[in-house]
Amino acid sequence: MITNVVLLIDKRDVMSTKYKKILIKNNFSVFHIKNLELASDIILNHEPEIILISDSLDNYIAKNIQFLRTVNTKTRPCIIALSKSNDVNDKLKVLHNGADDYFSEPIDFLEFIGRLKAHLRRTYETQVNDVTLLFNNKITTKILKRTLNDNIGYSYLYITMKNIESYKDLYGDIAYSKMLQTLCAILSSCLDEKDYLGHVIQDNSFLVITSQNKIENIAKYMIYAFNKVKEKFYAKNDLNRGFLILKGDVFEETKTSFVKMFLGGVINSNKKYTNINELLHAIVYINKLASLKEDSNYLIERHQLAANDSIIEKKYNLNVMIIENDDSLSLLLETQCKLNNYNVLKVNDSEIILKNSTFQPSVIILDAGSATHFEGVNLCKKIKSMEFYKDAKIILTTVFHDKQTILKSGADLYLPKPYNIDNIISWVKRFNIEYNL
């Protein structure tokens, strides 16, 4: 997938033709211009890895190199001077003005290609991720830009790992690195030399560039293979519990699930993306839609037909249910929720909501009950088993600090008492937004 781009700035016809032939023969893509007027546009649009500039131009070569260095790009090009002079002072002056190397002409073409590849190797070695050895965001962005300039209809697959930072916090850097390396090995196994795999946006998210007929098969295989191996990265007690606990019982905590993989893909023939920002926005958006599922998932953008009035808008749910035996605390929670424009239902008899469910809450604030009977914990299990309440987010507040028991009951948040009222309202807001996505 990676074709190295060379910008050749040379006024001569014969020598420039020789350089172009040897470069193309060695799989370089070459832009040839005879003056500096078009140089800025080519550098900005194509971001060449190497710029070869001859002393055949009108201005002195050192000044021309100074000008080239003023053109700002995300990746720094390697500038090499081509000169008939073998004088050491000429070499030093050119190098001091921004050139990375100086080739005295005539130069053996085998040496010429060998030195170019050495410069490329040094450039690329500084642009790889230390853990995965894949190219970083700068190189990936450059490759993306080039594919948009081609007339080939590429497909793009954006891959994110949910909860991987929590996994890193709990299991450490070595286990985190092993998981990323395993993921890269799985990805690489279903790609060939025509495809591209690199990091984009973050160090733990990836981009695959491939052909249109392969993208869905790659996505399916990635989900299948990752689900097969993921359990090997967890301790037995975490697997038995079914989720991760990151903090002690005295701290509030949501239930942290295992690492999940989400893939969002677009096919460039469906919609011709004209710039890199538009493309990145599209793949990130599709990836977010894929991540709405509970388990690892993929989603590929496709054309869809819709009839008039076929789109049904989901009504925004602002309902909050409060089940709290402490009357003063229940009143305080009700008041604060209403001040934040939520519709509140206080429940004193749990049997009512189990037998006659008419008020559909987005968030339920539930007291866990006494340390001897766990009334609220048992109620939480019953609520979670009911189809009517299955999407509601449950905040389980408790005086007994047993995080594992609370979270295993189905609660979305373990919140030990006493708690700050502003804190619980902030959780209500967060869960309400998640519910209404």
mmCIF file of N, CA and C in Angstrom, residues 88-136:
data_model
loop_
_atom_site.group_PDB
_atom_site.id
_atom_site.type_symbol
_atom_site.label_atom_id
_atom_site.label_comp_id
_atom_site.label_asym_id
_atom_site.label_seq_id
_atom_site.Cartn_x
_atom_site.Cartn_y
_atom_site.Cartn_z
ATOM 1 N N VAL A 88 34.026 20.842 -0.609
ATOM 2 C CA VAL A 88 33.519 20.641 0.743
ATOM 3 C C VAL A 88 32.770 21.866 1.259
ATOM 4 N N ASN A 89 33.191 23.069 0.866
ATOM 5 C CA ASN A 89 32.512 24.292 1.316
ATOM 6 C C ASN A 89 31.093 24.384 0.751
ATOM 7 N N ASP A 90 30.935 23.974 -0.520
ATOM 8 C CA ASP A 90 29.590 23.948 -1.113
ATOM 9 C C ASP A 90 28.690 22.957 -0.374
ATOM 10 N N LYS A 91 29.274 21.810 -0.042
ATOM 11 C CA LYS A 91 28.506 20.792 0.686
ATOM 12 C C LYS A 91 28.052 21.308 2.046
ATOM 13 N N LEU A 92 28.985 21.930 2.776
ATOM 14 C CA LEU A 92 28.660 22.421 4.121
ATOM 15 C C LEU A 92 27.599 23.515 4.077
ATOM 16 N N LYS A 93 27.703 24.405 3.084
ATOM 17 C CA LYS A 93 26.739 25.501 2.989
ATOM 18 C C LYS A 93 25.325 24.965 2.742
ATOM 19 N N VAL A 94 25.224 23.979 1.862
ATOM 20 C CA VAL A 94 23.917 23.379 1.566
ATOM 21 C C VAL A 94 23.359 22.655 2.788
ATOM 22 N N LEU A 95 24.211 21.906 3.474
ATOM 23 C CA LEU A 95 23.766 21.168 4.660
ATOM 24 C C LEU A 95 23.354 22.106 5.786
ATOM 25 N N HIS A 96 24.083 23.216 5.948
ATOM 26 C CA HIS A 96 23.746 24.189 6.993
ATOM 27 C C HIS A 96 22.425 24.895 6.715
ATOM 28 N N ASN A 97 21.995 24.915 5.450
ATOM 29 C CA ASN A 97 20.755 25.613 5.090
ATOM 30 C C ASN A 97 19.530 24.698 5.051
ATOM 31 N N GLY A 98 19.686 23.458 5.540
ATOM 32 C CA GLY A 98 18.499 22.616 5.704
ATOM 33 C C GLY A 98 18.483 21.321 4.937
ATOM 34 N N ALA A 99 19.493 21.047 4.112
ATOM 35 C CA ALA A 99 19.523 19.781 3.381
ATOM 36 C C ALA A 99 19.888 18.641 4.327
ATOM 37 N N ASP A 100 19.346 17.461 4.050
ATOM 38 C CA ASP A 100 19.670 16.277 4.849
ATOM 39 C C ASP A 100 20.846 15.500 4.271
ATOM 40 N N ASP A 101 21.103 15.697 2.978
ATOM 41 C CA ASP A 101 22.222 14.998 2.347
ATOM 42 C C ASP A 101 22.626 15.751 1.088
ATOM 43 N N TYR A 102 23.785 15.383 0.565
ATOM 44 C CA TYR A 102 24.362 16.057 -0.604
ATOM 45 C C TYR A 102 24.922 14.972 -1.515
ATOM 46 N N PHE A 103 24.381 14.883 -2.736
ATOM 47 C CA PHE A 103 24.870 13.901 -3.709
ATOM 48 C C PHE A 103 25.680 14.629 -4.775
ATOM 49 N N SER A 104 26.964 14.298 -4.863
ATOM 50 C CA SER A 104 27.805 14.871 -5.921
ATOM 51 C C SER A 104 27.610 14.072 -7.203
ATOM 52 N N GLU A 105 27.382 14.786 -8.282
ATOM 53 C CA GLU A 105 27.187 14.132 -9.579
ATOM 54 C C GLU A 105 28.503 14.050 -10.346
ATOM 55 N N PRO A 106 28.695 12.999 -11.117
ATOM 56 C CA PRO A 106 27.787 11.855 -11.321
ATOM 57 C C PRO A 106 27.828 10.897 -10.134
ATOM 58 N N ILE A 107 26.694 10.272 -9.836
ATOM 59 C CA ILE A 107 26.602 9.308 -8.742
ATOM 60 C C ILE A 107 26.137 7.963 -9.296
ATOM 61 N N ASP A 108 26.735 6.897 -8.821
ATOM 62 C CA ASP A 108 26.322 5.562 -9.232
ATOM 63 C C ASP A 108 24.862 5.340 -8.819
ATOM 64 N N PHE A 109 24.049 4.833 -9.734
ATOM 65 C CA PHE A 109 22.621 4.713 -9.455
ATOM 66 C C PHE A 109 22.309 3.693 -8.362
ATOM 67 N N LEU A 110 23.135 2.662 -8.208
ATOM 68 C CA LEU A 110 22.925 1.720 -7.113
ATOM 69 C C LEU A 110 23.151 2.398 -5.767
ATOM 70 N N GLU A 111 24.212 3.228 -5.710
ATOM 71 C CA GLU A 111 24.469 4.001 -4.486
ATOM 72 C C GLU A 111 23.349 5.013 -4.260
ATOM 73 N N PHE A 112 22.882 5.620 -5.337
ATOM 74 C CA PHE A 112 21.805 6.611 -5.273
ATOM 75 C C PHE A 112 20.553 6.011 -4.613
ATOM 76 N N ILE A 113 20.116 4.854 -5.101
ATOM 77 C CA ILE A 113 18.927 4.200 -4.546
ATOM 78 C C ILE A 113 19.190 3.716 -3.126
ATOM 79 N N GLY A 114 20.379 3.177 -2.883
ATOM 80 C CA GLY A 114 20.719 2.685 -1.543
ATOM 81 C C GLY A 114 20.674 3.780 -0.499
ATOM 82 N N ARG A 115 21.178 4.964 -0.841
ATOM 83 C CA ARG A 115 21.177 6.077 0.118
ATOM 84 C C ARG A 115 19.767 6.632 0.320
ATOM 85 N N LEU A 116 18.957 6.635 -0.742
ATOM 86 C CA LEU A 116 17.557 7.066 -0.580
ATOM 87 C C LEU A 116 16.818 6.135 0.380
ATOM 88 N N LYS A 117 17.005 4.829 0.207
ATOM 89 C CA LYS A 117 16.327 3.858 1.073
ATOM 90 C C LYS A 117 16.810 3.958 2.516
ATOM 91 N N ALA A 118 18.084 4.295 2.695
ATOM 92 C CA ALA A 118 18.605 4.479 4.056
ATOM 93 C C ALA A 118 17.931 5.667 4.730
ATOM 94 N N HIS A 119 17.728 6.756 3.978
ATOM 95 C CA HIS A 119 17.022 7.924 4.532
ATOM 96 C C HIS A 119 15.577 7.573 4.869
ATOM 97 N N LEU A 120 14.928 6.815 3.991
ATOM 98 C CA LEU A 120 13.543 6.408 4.255
ATOM 99 C C LEU A 120 13.452 5.541 5.502
ATOM 100 N N ARG A 121 14.401 4.628 5.641
ATOM 101 C CA ARG A 121 14.390 3.743 6.808
ATOM 102 C C ARG A 121 14.502 4.546 8.103
ATOM 103 N N ARG A 122 15.401 5.517 8.121
ATOM 104 C CA ARG A 122 15.551 6.354 9.324
ATOM 105 C C ARG A 122 14.282 7.161 9.589
ATOM 106 N N THR A 123 13.662 7.652 8.515
ATOM 107 C CA THR A 123 12.422 8.424 8.676
ATOM 108 C C THR A 123 11.316 7.562 9.263
ATOM 109 N N TYR A 124 11.133 6.372 8.710
ATOM 110 C CA TYR A 124 10.042 5.505 9.155
ATOM 111 C C TYR A 124 10.277 4.945 10.552
ATOM 112 N N GLU A 125 11.542 4.714 10.900
ATOM 113 C CA GLU A 125 11.825 4.152 12.228
ATOM 114 C C GLU A 125 11.412 5.100 13.349
ATOM 115 N N THR A 126 11.362 6.388 13.056
ATOM 116 C CA THR A 126 10.937 7.363 14.073
ATOM 117 C C THR A 126 9.421 7.544 14.106
ATOM 118 N N GLN A 127 8.707 6.899 13.173
ATOM 119 C CA GLN A 127 7.259 7.096 13.062
ATOM 120 C C GLN A 127 6.468 5.821 13.343
ATOM 121 N N VAL A 128 7.069 4.877 14.086
ATOM 122 C CA VAL A 128 6.351 3.644 14.410
ATOM 123 C C VAL A 128 6.030 3.598 15.897
ATOM 124 N N ASN A 129 4.953 2.917 16.223
ATOM 125 C CA ASN A 129 4.548 2.726 17.614
ATOM 126 C C ASN A 129 5.480 1.715 18.278
ATOM 127 N N ASP A 130 5.951 2.036 19.480
ATOM 128 C CA ASP A 130 6.922 1.179 20.165
ATOM 129 C C ASP A 130 6.363 -0.200 20.498
ATOM 130 N N VAL A 131 5.059 -0.289 20.725
ATOM 131 C CA VAL A 131 4.450 -1.558 21.135
ATOM 132 C C VAL A 131 4.087 -2.424 19.927
ATOM 133 N N THR A 132 3.395 -1.838 18.963
ATOM 134 C CA THR A 132 2.865 -2.621 17.841
ATOM 135 C C THR A 132 3.773 -2.615 16.614
ATOM 136 N N LEU A 133 4.709 -1.660 16.557
ATOM 137 C CA LEU A 133 5.597 -1.474 15.403
ATOM 138 C C LEU A 133 4.824 -1.110 14.136
ATOM 139 N N LEU A 134 3.619 -0.564 14.316
ATOM 140 C CA LEU A 134 2.841 -0.042 13.196
ATOM 141 C C LEU A 134 3.089 1.451 13.068
ATOM 142 N N PHE A 135 2.836 1.990 11.868
ATOM 143 C CA PHE A 135 3.020 3.419 11.662
ATOM 144 C C PHE A 135 2.033 4.221 12.504
ATOM 145 N N ASN A 136 2.494 5.396 12.955
ATOM 146 C CA ASN A 136 1.672 6.229 13.827
ATOM 147 C C ASN A 136 0.703 7.094 13.022
#
